[in-house]
C-alpha cells in the first residue's frame, strides 16, 4: 500500500492549487481517503474526506466552500482543489487512507497509511 501526495508549491494569496494523491496496492472503491495538513508548531488538521463507496464528501469548516475533494478511480488518484488560498493555508499537506470507522472522519487514528506530504506555501 502506498500513497503519494504531490502538487504543492508556492502560490500568492487568492490563488489556487490542485493536490494529487496517487494510491497503489488497494482500490479507491473500497477505502475512503482524507486530506490533512500540519503547519509548523500546530496540530495536524483534518480538511476533507471522500468515502470509498458512494463518494460522499466531508469538509472542515476552515476549508468549506474553498476546497473540493474528488477522485478518479481509473487513475487511482484523489484530488484536493484549493481555491482562494490564504496565508493560514500554509502547511504540509498529507493524504491518508481510512481503515477504521470507530469515530469521526477527522480523527487521525482512523487512518492506517499516509502519504509523505507536500508543502503548500501561500505568500503575499
PDB file of C-alpha atoms in Angstrom, residues 24-73:
ATOM      1  CA  UNK A  24      -1.402   1.871  -5.129  1.00  0.00           C
ATOM      2  CA  UNK A  25      -1.957  -1.501  -3.540  1.00  0.00           C
ATOM      3  CA  UNK A  26      -5.674  -1.044  -2.939  1.00  0.00           C
ATOM      4  CA  UNK A  27      -8.832   0.156  -4.645  1.00  0.00           C
ATOM      5  CA  UNK A  28     -10.357   3.581  -4.112  1.00  0.00           C
ATOM      6  CA  UNK A  29     -13.755   1.897  -4.313  1.00  0.00           C
ATOM      7  CA  UNK A  30     -13.057   0.163  -1.025  1.00  0.00           C
ATOM      8  CA  UNK A  31     -11.360   2.841   1.069  1.00  0.00           C
ATOM      9  CA  UNK A  32     -12.044   6.459   1.829  1.00  0.00           C
ATOM     10  CA  UNK A  33      -9.226   8.975   1.513  1.00  0.00           C
ATOM     11  CA  UNK A  34      -8.740  12.124   3.542  1.00  0.00           C
ATOM     12  CA  UNK A  35      -6.526  15.159   3.335  1.00  0.00           C
ATOM     13  CA  UNK A  36      -4.844  16.582   6.417  1.00  0.00           C
ATOM     14  CA  UNK A  37      -2.383  19.395   6.910  1.00  0.00           C
ATOM     15  CA  UNK A  38       0.101  20.418   9.534  1.00  0.00           C
ATOM     16  CA  UNK A  39       1.651  23.835   9.924  1.00  0.00           C
ATOM     17  CA  UNK A  40       4.806  24.429  11.983  1.00  0.00           C
ATOM     18  CA  UNK A  41       4.020  24.445  15.676  1.00  0.00           C
ATOM     19  CA  UNK A  42       0.406  23.426  15.131  1.00  0.00           C
ATOM     20  CA  UNK A  43      -1.528  20.212  15.427  1.00  0.00           C
ATOM     21  CA  UNK A  44      -2.427  18.168  12.405  1.00  0.00           C
ATOM     22  CA  UNK A  45      -5.762  19.309  10.984  1.00  0.00           C
ATOM     23  CA  UNK A  46      -8.264  17.209   9.057  1.00  0.00           C
ATOM     24  CA  UNK A  47      -9.510  19.013   5.956  1.00  0.00           C
ATOM     25  CA  UNK A  48     -11.671  16.740   3.863  1.00  0.00           C
ATOM     26  CA  UNK A  49     -12.684  13.122   3.350  1.00  0.00           C
ATOM     27  CA  UNK A  50     -14.199  11.240   0.437  1.00  0.00           C
ATOM     28  CA  UNK A  51     -15.892   7.900   1.028  1.00  0.00           C
ATOM     29  CA  UNK A  52     -14.802   4.778  -0.782  1.00  0.00           C
ATOM     30  CA  UNK A  53     -18.317   3.674  -1.605  1.00  0.00           C
ATOM     31  CA  UNK A  54     -20.679   6.315  -2.895  1.00  0.00           C
ATOM     32  CA  UNK A  55     -18.065   9.089  -2.861  1.00  0.00           C
ATOM     33  CA  UNK A  56     -19.811  11.299  -0.329  1.00  0.00           C
ATOM     34  CA  UNK A  57     -17.601  14.178   0.729  1.00  0.00           C
ATOM     35  CA  UNK A  58     -16.985  15.946   4.015  1.00  0.00           C
ATOM     36  CA  UNK A  59     -15.147  19.169   4.845  1.00  0.00           C
ATOM     37  CA  UNK A  60     -13.765  21.018   7.813  1.00  0.00           C
ATOM     38  CA  UNK A  61     -15.343  24.417   8.386  1.00  0.00           C
ATOM     39  CA  UNK A  62     -11.986  26.089   7.748  1.00  0.00           C
ATOM     40  CA  UNK A  63     -11.967  24.994   4.100  1.00  0.00           C
ATOM     41  CA  UNK A  64     -15.635  24.515   3.250  1.00  0.00           C
ATOM     42  CA  UNK A  65     -16.507  26.444   0.115  1.00  0.00           C
ATOM     43  CA  UNK A  66     -12.860  26.883  -0.893  1.00  0.00           C
ATOM     44  CA  UNK A  67     -11.546  23.314  -1.180  1.00  0.00           C
ATOM     45  CA  UNK A  68     -13.043  20.453  -3.170  1.00  0.00           C
ATOM     46  CA  UNK A  69     -12.098  16.799  -2.864  1.00  0.00           C
ATOM     47  CA  UNK A  70     -12.648  14.408  -5.752  1.00  0.00           C
ATOM     48  CA  UNK A  71     -11.297  11.178  -7.108  1.00  0.00           C
ATOM     49  CA  UNK A  72     -10.614   9.398 -10.382  1.00  0.00           C
ATOM     50  CA  UNK A  73     -10.823   5.664  -9.820  1.00  0.00           C
TER      51      UNK A  73
END
